């Protein structure tokens, strides 16, 4: 449940051209701004779901249309190139479950591997486990013990950052395996919950705040 951010070049200042896309930093910034507007327009809101007082942000319409899906992947790619500059990730880690929708496509774009983080008991073989606090108790995330190699550079991705507990757990799992968390990337952030304060690496969001739609 969510409530509430083909080039393999790691250098945002590079003039390397992505097929069909402008290469200059200014053009990339303009393209990124346009893509964000498109993504914002595709979001759908449901008041009082899953409980009264919650305004639920539904990201699934993005994936039901190939144009907005493509816009999301391109937006993520550009955002990472702009914010990480000369750092190229080795692995994209996606959080259960909507991180699975974005992570594999982004990993292909960046020439990186993809690794899932799942709830406890969902993955086979030896796993690392990390608990995290939820609104009504504790839950646990797991990653397969050999999923991240020591020294690998990792980006964690999910749809929305709320309280930040699940993203924190993912970051701790990566550290346990010797990985280096370059940053956390989300489509949307609910700033009033201060979830980013729990995270020990830079947090990047494509869209900020909830904009109530008529």
Tab-separated table of C-alpha atoms in Angstrom:
chain	number	residue	atom	x	y	z
A	1	UNK	CA	0.000	0.000	0.000
A	2	UNK	CA	1.289	3.424	-0.948
A	3	UNK	CA	0.253	6.703	0.581
A	4	UNK	CA	1.138	10.015	0.333
A	5	UNK	CA	11.373	10.684	-7.138
A	6	UNK	CA	19.560	4.214	-23.767
A	7	UNK	CA	22.266	6.123	-21.829
A	8	UNK	CA	24.628	4.412	-19.477
A	9	UNK	CA	26.729	7.542	-18.986
A	10	UNK	CA	27.125	8.445	-15.293
A	11	UNK	CA	28.127	12.021	-15.955
A	12	UNK	CA	25.330	14.605	-15.929
A	13	UNK	CA	27.612	17.108	-17.683
A	14	UNK	CA	28.512	14.678	-20.431
A	15	UNK	CA	27.621	15.576	-23.998
A	16	UNK	CA	27.038	11.933	-24.886
A	17	UNK	CA	23.777	11.719	-26.808
A	18	UNK	CA	20.973	9.383	-25.810
A	19	UNK	CA	19.161	8.208	-28.926
A	20	UNK	CA	16.284	10.549	-29.633
A	21	UNK	CA	17.019	12.865	-26.688
A	22	UNK	CA	18.849	16.193	-26.325
A	23	UNK	CA	22.333	15.966	-24.819
A	24	UNK	CA	22.945	19.402	-23.299
A	25	UNK	CA	22.402	20.013	-19.579
A	26	UNK	CA	19.915	22.796	-20.344
A	27	UNK	CA	17.896	20.601	-22.671
A	28	UNK	CA	17.889	17.784	-20.127
A	29	UNK	CA	16.600	20.124	-17.424
A	30	UNK	CA	13.781	21.321	-19.676
A	31	UNK	CA	12.913	17.761	-20.650
A	32	UNK	CA	12.909	16.685	-17.022
A	33	UNK	CA	10.542	19.495	-16.043
A	34	UNK	CA	8.151	18.572	-18.851
A	35	UNK	CA	8.191	14.894	-17.917
A	36	UNK	CA	7.396	15.697	-14.285
A	37	UNK	CA	4.304	17.632	-15.342
A	38	UNK	CA	3.169	14.633	-17.398
A	39	UNK	CA	3.700	12.243	-14.494
A	40	UNK	CA	1.855	14.479	-12.044
A	41	UNK	CA	-1.114	14.588	-14.404
A	42	UNK	CA	-1.251	10.793	-14.574
A	43	UNK	CA	-1.587	10.272	-10.817
A	44	UNK	CA	-5.038	9.432	-9.488
A	45	UNK	CA	-6.276	10.173	-5.967
A	46	UNK	CA	-8.699	8.299	-3.734
A	47	UNK	CA	-9.859	10.063	-0.545
A	48	UNK	CA	-10.350	7.979	2.604
A	49	UNK	CA	-8.520	4.925	1.275
A	50	UNK	CA	-7.569	2.556	2.827
A	51	UNK	CA	-8.939	4.312	5.914
A	52	UNK	CA	-10.687	7.627	6.692
A	53	UNK	CA	-8.501	10.718	6.503
A	54	UNK	CA	-5.967	9.284	4.058
A	55	UNK	CA	-5.606	10.678	0.540
A	56	UNK	CA	-4.268	7.732	-1.453
A	57	UNK	CA	-2.006	8.443	-4.427
A	58	UNK	CA	-2.531	5.835	-7.133
A	59	UNK	CA	0.492	5.536	-9.443
A	60	UNK	CA	-0.839	2.587	-11.455
A	61	UNK	CA	-2.327	4.718	-14.287
A	62	UNK	CA	1.280	5.602	-15.206
A	63	UNK	CA	1.894	1.984	-16.166
A	64	UNK	CA	-1.372	1.431	-18.023
A	65	UNK	CA	-0.243	3.781	-20.804
A	66	UNK	CA	3.020	3.129	-22.633
A	67	UNK	CA	3.682	6.850	-23.114
A	68	UNK	CA	3.526	7.725	-19.406
A	69	UNK	CA	5.414	4.551	-18.508
A	70	UNK	CA	8.190	5.581	-20.891
A	71	UNK	CA	8.087	9.104	-19.427
A	72	UNK	CA	8.595	7.712	-15.930
A	73	UNK	CA	11.632	5.638	-16.891
A	74	UNK	CA	13.169	8.548	-18.807
A	75	UNK	CA	12.449	10.920	-15.916
A	76	UNK	CA	14.148	8.601	-13.448
A	77	UNK	CA	17.137	8.214	-15.766
A	78	UNK	CA	17.545	11.965	-16.222
A	79	UNK	CA	17.069	12.667	-12.541
A	80	UNK	CA	19.811	10.227	-11.572
A	81	UNK	CA	22.188	11.590	-14.207
A	82	UNK	CA	21.575	15.114	-12.894
A	83	UNK	CA	21.848	14.348	-9.171
A	84	UNK	CA	24.555	11.663	-9.043
A	85	UNK	CA	26.824	13.201	-11.672
A	86	UNK	CA	29.895	10.955	-11.952
A	87	UNK	CA	28.521	8.094	-9.835
A	88	UNK	CA	27.206	5.125	-11.803
A	89	UNK	CA	25.170	2.602	-9.785
A	90	UNK	CA	26.019	-1.080	-9.996
A	91	UNK	CA	22.669	-2.184	-8.618
A	92	UNK	CA	19.125	-0.809	-8.397
A	93	UNK	CA	17.272	-2.125	-5.337
A	94	UNK	CA	13.473	-2.042	-5.540
A	95	UNK	CA	11.211	-2.216	-2.492
A	96	UNK	CA	8.180	-4.479	-2.343
A	97	UNK	CA	5.963	-3.996	-4.095
A	98	UNK	CA	5.801	-0.907	-6.306
A	99	UNK	CA	9.550	-0.571	-6.432
A	100	UNK	CA	9.382	-3.702	-8.581
A	101	UNK	CA	7.437	-1.752	-11.214
A	102	UNK	CA	10.150	0.858	-11.687
A	103	UNK	CA	13.408	-0.792	-10.660
A	104	UNK	CA	14.003	-3.338	-13.453
A	105	UNK	CA	13.318	-0.858	-16.273
A	106	UNK	CA	15.576	1.760	-14.687
A	107	UNK	CA	18.320	-0.825	-14.148
A	108	UNK	CA	18.252	-1.729	-17.848
A	109	UNK	CA	18.508	1.945	-18.802
A	110	UNK	CA	21.508	2.501	-16.533
A	111	UNK	CA	23.287	-0.760	-17.311
A	112	UNK	CA	22.885	-1.925	-13.712
A	113	UNK	CA	21.603	-5.055	-12.005
A	114	UNK	CA	18.270	-5.244	-10.174
A	115	UNK	CA	17.711	-6.731	-6.718
A	116	UNK	CA	14.361	-6.957	-4.883
A	117	UNK	CA	13.708	-6.356	-1.188
A	118	UNK	CA	10.829	-8.503	0.029
A	119	UNK	CA	8.816	-9.156	3.164
A	120	UNK	CA	10.199	-11.876	5.399
A	121	UNK	CA	9.580	-15.409	4.175
A	122	UNK	CA	9.177	-14.562	0.478
A	123	UNK	CA	12.737	-15.221	-0.732
A	124	UNK	CA	14.502	-18.612	-0.963
A	125	UNK	CA	17.942	-19.426	0.366
A	126	UNK	CA	20.059	-17.600	2.954
A	127	UNK	CA	18.769	-14.077	3.576
A	128	UNK	CA	19.686	-10.989	5.556
A	129	UNK	CA	16.854	-9.633	7.707
A	130	UNK	CA	16.104	-6.134	8.984
A	131	UNK	CA	13.167	-5.023	11.106
A	132	UNK	CA	11.456	-1.661	10.803
A	133	UNK	CA	8.671	0.141	12.619
A	134	UNK	CA	5.224	0.541	11.106
A	135	UNK	CA	2.273	2.491	12.416
A	136	UNK	CA	0.919	-0.520	14.289
A	137	UNK	CA	3.964	-2.598	15.162
A	138	UNK	CA	7.039	-4.026	13.493
A	139	UNK	CA	7.638	-5.669	10.124
A	140	UNK	CA	10.669	-7.263	8.482
A	141	UNK	CA	12.404	-6.941	5.118
A	142	UNK	CA	14.804	-9.435	3.597
A	143	UNK	CA	17.358	-9.629	0.803
A	144	UNK	CA	19.179	-12.719	-0.396
A	145	UNK	CA	22.577	-12.779	1.295
A	146	UNK	CA	24.574	-12.807	-1.956
A	147	UNK	CA	22.468	-10.177	-3.773
A	148	UNK	CA	24.844	-7.281	-3.098
A	149	UNK	CA	28.611	-7.642	-3.380
A	150	UNK	CA	30.970	-5.674	-1.092
A	151	UNK	CA	31.785	-2.288	-2.576
A	152	UNK	CA	28.908	-2.207	-5.060
A	153	UNK	CA	27.192	1.151	-5.487
A	154	UNK	CA	23.449	0.963	-4.958
A	155	UNK	CA	20.371	3.118	-5.536
A	156	UNK	CA	17.176	2.262	-3.660
A	157	UNK	CA	13.904	2.991	-5.446
A	158	UNK	CA	10.249	3.005	-4.416
A	159	UNK	CA	7.093	4.833	-5.409
A	160	UNK	CA	6.403	7.021	-2.370
A	161	UNK	CA	8.309	7.879	0.791
A	162	UNK	CA	6.009	8.277	3.774
A	163	UNK	CA	7.452	7.503	7.205
A	164	UNK	CA	10.669	6.133	5.684
A	165	UNK	CA	10.757	2.911	7.701
A	166	UNK	CA	10.858	0.476	4.783
A	167	UNK	CA	13.519	2.481	2.930
A	168	UNK	CA	15.594	2.615	6.119
A	169	UNK	CA	15.407	-1.181	6.409
A	170	UNK	CA	16.556	-1.586	2.796
A	171	UNK	CA	19.502	0.722	3.402
A	172	UNK	CA	20.546	-1.257	6.476
A	173	UNK	CA	20.359	-4.548	4.550
A	174	UNK	CA	22.619	-3.144	1.834
A	175	UNK	CA	25.126	-1.966	4.434
A	176	UNK	CA	25.142	-5.404	6.091
A	177	UNK	CA	26.302	-6.877	2.785
A	178	UNK	CA	29.000	-4.245	2.289
A	179	UNK	CA	27.191	-2.196	-0.346
A	180	UNK	CA	27.442	1.578	-0.678
A	181	UNK	CA	24.073	3.348	-0.813
A	182	UNK	CA	24.414	6.255	-3.261
A	183	UNK	CA	20.888	7.480	-2.615
A	184	UNK	CA	17.178	6.824	-2.366
A	185	UNK	CA	14.888	7.735	-5.267
A	186	UNK	CA	11.113	8.099	-5.011
A	187	UNK	CA	8.377	9.207	-7.358
A	188	UNK	CA	6.609	11.208	-4.648
A	189	UNK	CA	7.302	12.389	-1.098
A	190	UNK	CA	4.927	13.226	1.743
A	191	UNK	CA	7.125	15.820	3.397
A	192	UNK	CA	4.960	16.266	6.488
A	193	UNK	CA	5.873	12.754	7.662
A	194	UNK	CA	9.639	13.575	7.606
A	195	UNK	CA	10.553	10.126	6.322
A	196	UNK	CA	13.830	11.297	4.789
A	197	UNK	CA	15.135	12.112	8.266
A	198	UNK	CA	15.532	8.365	8.906
A	199	UNK	CA	17.756	7.794	5.873
A	200	UNK	CA	21.550	8.011	5.895
A	201	UNK	CA	22.041	8.727	2.164
A	202	UNK	CA	20.726	11.518	-0.103
A	203	UNK	CA	17.004	11.377	-0.873
A	204	UNK	CA	15.722	12.377	-4.320
A	205	UNK	CA	12.084	12.712	-5.336
A	206	UNK	CA	10.627	13.408	-8.765
A	207	UNK	CA	7.506	15.055	-7.377
A	208	UNK	CA	7.119	16.849	-4.045
A	209	UNK	CA	3.978	17.109	-1.966
A	210	UNK	CA	0.408	16.102	-2.617
A	211	UNK	CA	-1.552	18.359	-4.929
A	212	UNK	CA	-5.260	17.884	-4.402
A	213	UNK	CA	-6.987	17.441	-7.730
A	214	UNK	CA	-10.433	18.781	-8.474
